[in-house]
Coordinates of C-alpha atoms in Angstrom, one line a residue:
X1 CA 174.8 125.8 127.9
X2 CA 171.7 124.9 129.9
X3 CA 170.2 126.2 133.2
X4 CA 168.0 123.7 134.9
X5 CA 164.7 124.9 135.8
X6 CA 164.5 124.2 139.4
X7 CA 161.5 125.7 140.3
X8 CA 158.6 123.7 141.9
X9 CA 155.4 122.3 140.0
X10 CA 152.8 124.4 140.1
X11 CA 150.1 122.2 143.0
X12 CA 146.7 121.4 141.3
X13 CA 143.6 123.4 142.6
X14 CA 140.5 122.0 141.9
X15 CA 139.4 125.6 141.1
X16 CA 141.7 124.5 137.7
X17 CA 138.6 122.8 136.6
X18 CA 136.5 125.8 136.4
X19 CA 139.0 128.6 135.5
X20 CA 141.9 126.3 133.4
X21 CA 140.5 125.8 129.9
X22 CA 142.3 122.6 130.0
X23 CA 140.1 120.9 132.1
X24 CA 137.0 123.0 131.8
X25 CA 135.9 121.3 128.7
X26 CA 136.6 117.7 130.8
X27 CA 134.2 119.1 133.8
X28 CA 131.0 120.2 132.2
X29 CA 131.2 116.9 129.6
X30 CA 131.0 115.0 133.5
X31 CA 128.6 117.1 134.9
X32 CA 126.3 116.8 132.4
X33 CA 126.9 113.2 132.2
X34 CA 125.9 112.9 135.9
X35 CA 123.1 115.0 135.7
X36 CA 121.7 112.8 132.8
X37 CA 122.2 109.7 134.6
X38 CA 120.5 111.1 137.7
X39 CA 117.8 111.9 135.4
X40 CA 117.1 108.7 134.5
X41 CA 117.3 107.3 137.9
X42 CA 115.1 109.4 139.5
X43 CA 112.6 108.7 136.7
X44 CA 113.3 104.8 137.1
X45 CA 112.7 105.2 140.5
X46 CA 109.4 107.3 140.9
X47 CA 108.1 104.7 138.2
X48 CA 109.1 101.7 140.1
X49 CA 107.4 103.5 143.5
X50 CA 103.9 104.6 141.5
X51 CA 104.0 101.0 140.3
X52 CA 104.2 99.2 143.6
X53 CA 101.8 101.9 144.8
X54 CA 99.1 100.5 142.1
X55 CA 100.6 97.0 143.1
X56 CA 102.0 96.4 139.6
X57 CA 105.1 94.6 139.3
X58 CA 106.8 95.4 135.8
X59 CA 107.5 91.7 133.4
X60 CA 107.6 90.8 130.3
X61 CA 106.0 87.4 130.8
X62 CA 102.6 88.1 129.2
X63 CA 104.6 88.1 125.9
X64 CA 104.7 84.1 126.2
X65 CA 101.0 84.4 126.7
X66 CA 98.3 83.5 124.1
X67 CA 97.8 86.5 121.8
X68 CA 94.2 85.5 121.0
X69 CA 93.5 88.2 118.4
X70 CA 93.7 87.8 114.4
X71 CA 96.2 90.0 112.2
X72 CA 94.8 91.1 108.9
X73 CA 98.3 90.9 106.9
X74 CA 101.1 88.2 108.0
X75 CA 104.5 87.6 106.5
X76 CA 105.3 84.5 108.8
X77 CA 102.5 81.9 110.1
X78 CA 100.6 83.7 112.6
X79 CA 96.9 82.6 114.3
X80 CA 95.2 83.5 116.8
X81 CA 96.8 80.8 119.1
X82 CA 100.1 82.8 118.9
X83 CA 101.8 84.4 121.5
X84 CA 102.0 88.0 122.2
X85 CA 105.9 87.9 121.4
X86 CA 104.9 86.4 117.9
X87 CA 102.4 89.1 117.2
X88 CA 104.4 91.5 118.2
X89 CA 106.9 89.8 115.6
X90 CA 104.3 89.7 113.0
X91 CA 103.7 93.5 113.4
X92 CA 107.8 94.0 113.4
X93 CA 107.9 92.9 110.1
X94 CA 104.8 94.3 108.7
X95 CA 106.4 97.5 109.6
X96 CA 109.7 97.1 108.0
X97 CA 108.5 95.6 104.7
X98 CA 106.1 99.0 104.6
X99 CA 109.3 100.8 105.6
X100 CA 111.9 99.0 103.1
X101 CA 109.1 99.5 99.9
X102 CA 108.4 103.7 101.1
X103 CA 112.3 104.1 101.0
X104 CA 112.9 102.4 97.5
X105 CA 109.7 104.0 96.0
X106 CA 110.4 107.9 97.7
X107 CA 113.8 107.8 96.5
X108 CA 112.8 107.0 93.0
X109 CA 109.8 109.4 93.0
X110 CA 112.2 111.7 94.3
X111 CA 114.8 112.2 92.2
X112 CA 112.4 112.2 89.2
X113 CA 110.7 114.5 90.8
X114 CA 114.1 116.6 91.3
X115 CA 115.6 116.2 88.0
X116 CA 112.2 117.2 86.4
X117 CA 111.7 120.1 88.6
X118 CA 115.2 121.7 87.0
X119 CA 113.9 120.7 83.7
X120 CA 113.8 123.2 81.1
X121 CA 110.5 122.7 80.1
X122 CA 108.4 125.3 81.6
X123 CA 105.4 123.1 82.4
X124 CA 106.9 120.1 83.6
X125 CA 109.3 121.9 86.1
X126 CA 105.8 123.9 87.1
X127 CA 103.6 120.7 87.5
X128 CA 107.2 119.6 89.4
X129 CA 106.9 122.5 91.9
X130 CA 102.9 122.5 92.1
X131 CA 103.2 118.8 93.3
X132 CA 105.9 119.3 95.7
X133 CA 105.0 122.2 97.5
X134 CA 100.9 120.8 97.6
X135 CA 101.9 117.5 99.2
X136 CA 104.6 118.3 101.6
X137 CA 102.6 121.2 103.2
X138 CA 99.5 119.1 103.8
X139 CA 100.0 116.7 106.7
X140 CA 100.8 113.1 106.3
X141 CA 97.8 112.0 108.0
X142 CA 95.7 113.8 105.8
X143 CA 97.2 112.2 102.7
X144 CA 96.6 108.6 104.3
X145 CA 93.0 109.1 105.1
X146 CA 92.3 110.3 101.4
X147 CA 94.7 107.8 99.6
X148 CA 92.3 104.8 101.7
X149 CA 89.4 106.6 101.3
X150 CA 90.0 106.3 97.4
X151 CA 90.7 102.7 98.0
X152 CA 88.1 101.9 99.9
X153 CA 84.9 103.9 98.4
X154 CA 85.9 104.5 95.0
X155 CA 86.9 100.9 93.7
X156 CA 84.5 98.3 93.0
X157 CA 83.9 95.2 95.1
X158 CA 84.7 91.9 94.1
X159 CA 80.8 91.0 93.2
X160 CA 81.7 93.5 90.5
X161 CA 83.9 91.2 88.4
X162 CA 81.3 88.3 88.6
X163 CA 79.1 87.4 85.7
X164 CA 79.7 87.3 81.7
X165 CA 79.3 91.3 81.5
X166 CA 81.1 92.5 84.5
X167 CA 80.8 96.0 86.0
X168 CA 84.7 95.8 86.5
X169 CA 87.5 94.1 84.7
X170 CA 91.0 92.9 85.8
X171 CA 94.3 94.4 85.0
X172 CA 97.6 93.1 83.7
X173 CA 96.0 90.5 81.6
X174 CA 93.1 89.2 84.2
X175 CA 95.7 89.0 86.8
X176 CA 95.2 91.9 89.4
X177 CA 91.7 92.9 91.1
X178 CA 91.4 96.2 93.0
X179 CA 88.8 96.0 95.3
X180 CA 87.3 98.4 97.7
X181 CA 88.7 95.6 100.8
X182 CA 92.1 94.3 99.0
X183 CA 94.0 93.7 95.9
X184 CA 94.0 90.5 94.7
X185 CA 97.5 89.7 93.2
X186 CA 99.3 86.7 91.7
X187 CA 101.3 84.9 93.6
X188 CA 104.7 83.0 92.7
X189 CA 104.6 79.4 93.4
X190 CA 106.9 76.7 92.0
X191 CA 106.3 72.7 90.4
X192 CA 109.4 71.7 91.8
X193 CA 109.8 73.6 95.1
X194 CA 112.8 73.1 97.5
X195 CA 111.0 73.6 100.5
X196 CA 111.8 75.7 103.5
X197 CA 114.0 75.7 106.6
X198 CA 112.5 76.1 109.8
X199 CA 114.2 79.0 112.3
X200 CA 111.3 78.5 114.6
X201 CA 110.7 81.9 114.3
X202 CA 110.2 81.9 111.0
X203 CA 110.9 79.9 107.7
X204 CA 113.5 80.8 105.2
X205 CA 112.3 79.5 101.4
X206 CA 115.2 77.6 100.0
X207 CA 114.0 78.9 96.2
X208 CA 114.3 82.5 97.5
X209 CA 117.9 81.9 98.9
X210 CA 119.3 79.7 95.8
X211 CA 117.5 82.8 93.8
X212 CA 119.2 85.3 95.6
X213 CA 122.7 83.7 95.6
X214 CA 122.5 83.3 91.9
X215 CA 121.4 86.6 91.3
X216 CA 124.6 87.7 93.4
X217 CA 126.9 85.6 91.4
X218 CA 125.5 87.0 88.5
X219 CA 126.4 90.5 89.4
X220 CA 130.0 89.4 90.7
X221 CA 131.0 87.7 87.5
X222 CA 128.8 91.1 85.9
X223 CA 131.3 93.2 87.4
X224 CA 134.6 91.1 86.8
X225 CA 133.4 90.9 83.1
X226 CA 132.8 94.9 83.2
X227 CA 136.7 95.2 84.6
X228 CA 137.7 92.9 82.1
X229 CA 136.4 95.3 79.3
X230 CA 137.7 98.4 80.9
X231 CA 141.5 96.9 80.6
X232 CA 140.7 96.4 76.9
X233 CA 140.0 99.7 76.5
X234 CA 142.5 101.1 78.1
X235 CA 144.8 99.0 76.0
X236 CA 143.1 99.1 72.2
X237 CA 141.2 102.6 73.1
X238 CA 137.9 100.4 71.8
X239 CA 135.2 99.9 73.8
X240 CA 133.7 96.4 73.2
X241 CA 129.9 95.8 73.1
X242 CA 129.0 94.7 76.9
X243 CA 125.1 94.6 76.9
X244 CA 124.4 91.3 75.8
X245 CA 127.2 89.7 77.7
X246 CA 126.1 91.6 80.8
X247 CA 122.1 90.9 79.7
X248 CA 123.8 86.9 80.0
X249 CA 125.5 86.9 83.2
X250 CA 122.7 89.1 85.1
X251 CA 119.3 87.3 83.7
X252 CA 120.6 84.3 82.6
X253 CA 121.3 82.0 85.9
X254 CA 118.1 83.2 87.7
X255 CA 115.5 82.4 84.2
X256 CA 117.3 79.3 84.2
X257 CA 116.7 78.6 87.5
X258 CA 113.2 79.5 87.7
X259 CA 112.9 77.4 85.1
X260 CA 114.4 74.5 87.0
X261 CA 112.3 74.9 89.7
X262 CA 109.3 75.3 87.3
X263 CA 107.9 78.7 88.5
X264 CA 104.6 79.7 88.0
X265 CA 101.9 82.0 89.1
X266 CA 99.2 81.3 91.1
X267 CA 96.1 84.0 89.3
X268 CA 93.7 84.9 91.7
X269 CA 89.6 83.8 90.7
X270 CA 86.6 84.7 92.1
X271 CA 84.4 82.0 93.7
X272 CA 81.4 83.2 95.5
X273 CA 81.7 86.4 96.4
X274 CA 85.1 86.4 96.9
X275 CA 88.6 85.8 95.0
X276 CA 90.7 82.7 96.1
X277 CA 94.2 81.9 95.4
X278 CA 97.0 84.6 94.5
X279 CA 97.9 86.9 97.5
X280 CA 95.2 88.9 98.8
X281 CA 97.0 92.1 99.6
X282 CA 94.7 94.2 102.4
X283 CA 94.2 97.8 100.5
X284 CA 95.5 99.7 104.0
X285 CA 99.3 98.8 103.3
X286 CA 98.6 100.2 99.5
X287 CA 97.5 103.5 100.9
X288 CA 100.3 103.4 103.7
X289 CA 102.9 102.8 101.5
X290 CA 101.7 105.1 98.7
X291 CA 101.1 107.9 100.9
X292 CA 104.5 107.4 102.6
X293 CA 106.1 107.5 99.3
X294 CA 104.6 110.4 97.8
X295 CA 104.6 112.4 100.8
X296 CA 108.7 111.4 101.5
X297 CA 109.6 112.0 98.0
X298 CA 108.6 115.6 98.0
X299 CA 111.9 116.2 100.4
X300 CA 114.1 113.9 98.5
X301 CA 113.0 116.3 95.6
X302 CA 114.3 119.1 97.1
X303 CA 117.6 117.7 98.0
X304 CA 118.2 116.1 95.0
X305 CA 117.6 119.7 93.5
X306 CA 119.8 120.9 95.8
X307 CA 122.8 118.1 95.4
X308 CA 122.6 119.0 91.6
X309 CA 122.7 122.7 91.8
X310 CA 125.9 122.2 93.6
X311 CA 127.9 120.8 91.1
X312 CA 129.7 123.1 89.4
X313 CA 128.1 124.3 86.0
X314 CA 132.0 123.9 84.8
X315 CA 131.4 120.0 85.1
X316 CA 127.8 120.1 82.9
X317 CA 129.6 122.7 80.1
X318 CA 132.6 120.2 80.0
X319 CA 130.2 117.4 79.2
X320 CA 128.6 119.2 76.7
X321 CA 131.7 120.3 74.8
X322 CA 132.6 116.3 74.5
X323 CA 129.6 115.8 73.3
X324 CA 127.6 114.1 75.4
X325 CA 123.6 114.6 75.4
X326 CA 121.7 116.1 78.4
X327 CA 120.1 113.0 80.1
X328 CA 124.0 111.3 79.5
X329 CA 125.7 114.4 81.3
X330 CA 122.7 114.2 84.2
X331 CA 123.3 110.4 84.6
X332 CA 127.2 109.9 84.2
X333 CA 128.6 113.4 85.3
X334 CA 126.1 115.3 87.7
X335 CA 124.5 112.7 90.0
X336 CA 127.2 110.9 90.5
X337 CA 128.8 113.9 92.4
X338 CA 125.7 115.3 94.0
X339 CA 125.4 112.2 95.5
X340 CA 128.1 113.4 98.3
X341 CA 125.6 116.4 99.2
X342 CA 122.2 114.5 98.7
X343 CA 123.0 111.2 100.8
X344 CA 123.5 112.5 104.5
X345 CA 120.1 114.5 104.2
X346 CA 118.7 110.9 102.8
X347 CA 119.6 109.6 105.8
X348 CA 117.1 111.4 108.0
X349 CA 114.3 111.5 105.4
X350 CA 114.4 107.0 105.3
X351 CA 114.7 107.4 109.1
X352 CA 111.4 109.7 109.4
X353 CA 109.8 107.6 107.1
X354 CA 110.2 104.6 109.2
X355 CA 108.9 106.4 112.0
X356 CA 105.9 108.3 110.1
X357 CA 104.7 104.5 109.3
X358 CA 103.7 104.8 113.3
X359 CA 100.3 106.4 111.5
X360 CA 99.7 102.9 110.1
X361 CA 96.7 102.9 112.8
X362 CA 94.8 106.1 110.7
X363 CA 94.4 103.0 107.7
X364 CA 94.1 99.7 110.4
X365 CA 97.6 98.6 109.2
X366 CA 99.0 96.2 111.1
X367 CA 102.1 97.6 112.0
X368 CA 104.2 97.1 115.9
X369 CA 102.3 100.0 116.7
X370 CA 98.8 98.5 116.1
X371 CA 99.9 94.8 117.7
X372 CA 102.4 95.6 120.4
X373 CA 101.2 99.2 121.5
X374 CA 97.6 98.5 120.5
X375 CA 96.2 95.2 121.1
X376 CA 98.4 93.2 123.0
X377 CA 99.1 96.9 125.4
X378 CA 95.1 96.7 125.8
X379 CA 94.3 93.3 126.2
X380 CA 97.2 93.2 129.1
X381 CA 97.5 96.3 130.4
X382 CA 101.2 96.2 130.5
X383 CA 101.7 99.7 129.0
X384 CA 104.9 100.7 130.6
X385 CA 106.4 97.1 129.1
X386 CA 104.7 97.6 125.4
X387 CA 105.7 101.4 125.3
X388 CA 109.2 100.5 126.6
X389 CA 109.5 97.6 124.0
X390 CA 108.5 99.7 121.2
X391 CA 110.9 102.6 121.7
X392 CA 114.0 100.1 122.1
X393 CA 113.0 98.2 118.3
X394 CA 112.1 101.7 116.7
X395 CA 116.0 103.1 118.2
X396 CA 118.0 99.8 116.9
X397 CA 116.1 100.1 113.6
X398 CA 117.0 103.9 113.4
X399 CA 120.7 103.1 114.1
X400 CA 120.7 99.9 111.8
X401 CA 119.4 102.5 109.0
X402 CA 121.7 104.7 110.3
X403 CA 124.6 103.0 110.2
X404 CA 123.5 100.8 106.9
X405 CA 124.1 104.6 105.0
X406 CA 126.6 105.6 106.5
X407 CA 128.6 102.8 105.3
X408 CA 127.4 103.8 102.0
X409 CA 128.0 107.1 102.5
X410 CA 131.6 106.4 103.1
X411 CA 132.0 104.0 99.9
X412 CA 130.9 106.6 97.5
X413 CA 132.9 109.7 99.2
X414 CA 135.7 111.1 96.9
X415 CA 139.1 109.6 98.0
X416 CA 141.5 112.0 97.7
X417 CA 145.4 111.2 97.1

């Protein structure tokens, strides 16, 4: 038996959404909310008053207007005759090819660096911690402005490599001349080229794609052929040999293409007083991107160090007892589990390198910083427009790198049953 309840709702109060914990979480999120959005708008508004003051009237037009200025380092056709909006391109990429080559380079420096610095060997895990702690307690800056210094006053210049008996001699079999203004490197160039598509913005290299989509078929068919192998052994309990097969099916297809397309490199040579040919390779994105590295991998160190020394020492002793030798256990057992502690700290050390590369101006890298908020803000004056355009690219780069680990992140977290 059931008695109704027959007694009257209790009437909302709005002074519920102070006192009643079910709606005081609900209140402050909206209050804040509004308070950041009045924020904004009052600081939109005092800058759209101090600008009619000055009788300035915020656009973006002058990025359609002639740039007029040289870059030192271009990835895409640039001249002077460009457009602001193209520089500004130019110095876009500049900035994430610097970025892209720091973050590959760190993270290998840096989980060396870790791995050594646990290392048994008293002197190597010393000369580990010496390095680590010296470089990431001296500023950034610091280390750019010695690393071009180095470049720039200890190498030779390129008269040096004239004559029969030169003061200086080329590396890697007379292909690569360091010079106190660039390197002088070989560039790849093909007999039979494909040509290029035109994007307007930019060109895409038809070579590079068919080379890229080879090399991707070659790790598909890799990895079905690795699957393949695994069944067998699950069946027969015998391993089959896989390097050569895989050695096939990763190198094969893009030698062959090469090949096809008759590649080649283009040596640099010295003619006058300067080289010609190859890729002349300014020396201020070497000591940007070298001083990035080292000075990045010095974290990633320490949380490598840290992801290993969280795996269970059960896990190493179990790896031992089956037989397996040190760099084997560090390789196939540890990493792959400190990976789930070292990758979210990754995250922010790839998104403060991208940002550190701002300093590109201490070495007269052309970075966005040095085109956009250099050049192009001076020559125009528009500083609100540059300054506003720079923080929106360096926030949708952030969340692109972001989001890019994340999903990488989430592909190599343990999936539980």
């Amino acid at each position: 038996m059931s008695i109704a309840d027959d007694r009257p709702a209790a009437r909302f109060r709005l002074s519920a959404l102070i006192y009643d914990s079910r709606y005081r979480a609900i209140t402050i999120q909206i209050l804040f909310t509004l308070a950041i959005v009045a924020l904004f708008g009052w600081l939109i508004s005092n800058a759209a008053t101090n600008l009619a003051r000055l009788g300035i009237t915020p656009s973006f037009d002058f990025l359609w207007n002639r740039a007029g200025y040289p870059v030192s380092m271009t990835l895409i056709d640039y001249t002077a005759d460009s457009t602001n909006g193209r520089a500004a391109l130019v110095g876009l990429i500049n900035t994430l090819f610097v970025s892209a080559l720091g973050c590959v380079t760190a993270t290998i420096i840096g989980v060396i660096a870790g791995v050594l610095r646990l290392s048994k060997n008293w002197v190597v895990a010393r000369l580990m911690t010496i390095y680590i702690e010296v470089v990431r307690n001296v500023p950034l800056l610091l280390w750019l402005l010695i690393i071009y210094a180095v470049f720039t006053q200890v190498t030779p210049g390129p008269s040096a490599y004239r004559g029969d008996n030169p003061s200086a001699h080329m590396w890697f079999w007379h292909s690569v001349a360091v010079t106190n203004r660039y390197v002088a490197l070989p560039s790849p160039e093909f007999w039979r080229s494909l040509g290029n598509i035109d994007l307007g913005i930019f060109k895409v290299s038809i070579d590079l794609m068919a080379l890229i989509v080879v090399i991707v078929a070659g790790v598909w068919a890799n990895r079905r052929y690795l699957r393949r192998v695994t069944r067998i052994q699950e069946a027969t309990g015998r391993r089959p040999t896989t390097w050569w097969v895989s050695t096939l099916l990763i190198l094969g297809p893009p030698i062959l293409l090469l090949a096809a397309l008759g590649f080649h490199l283009d040596e640099p040579t010295l003619k006058g007083f300067n080289f010609t040919g190859g890729i002349l390779a300014p020396n201020s994105i070497f000591a940007l991107w070298f001083g990035l590295s080292v000075y990045t991998a010095t974290y990633i160190a320490e949380i490598v160090r840290a992801g290993i020394l969280a795996v269970s020492k059960g896990q190493t002793e179990a790896a031992y007892a089956l037989g397996l030798r040190p760099n084997r256990t560090m390789s196939l057992v540890v990493l792959p589990q400190a990976l789930r502690v070292i990758v979210p700290p990754l995250i922010s050390q790839f998104l403060n390198l991208t940002k550190n590369s701002t300093l590109a101006f201490a070495v007269a890298y052309p970075d966005l910083g040095g085109t956009l908020g250099g050049i192009t803000l001076n020559q125009t004056g528009r500083a609100l427009e540059c300054i506003l355009l720079m923080m929106v690219t360096y926030l949708v780069v952030s969340l692109l790198i972001s989001l890019a680990m994340n999903i990488f992140n989430q592909s190599i977290r343990v999936k539980e049953r």
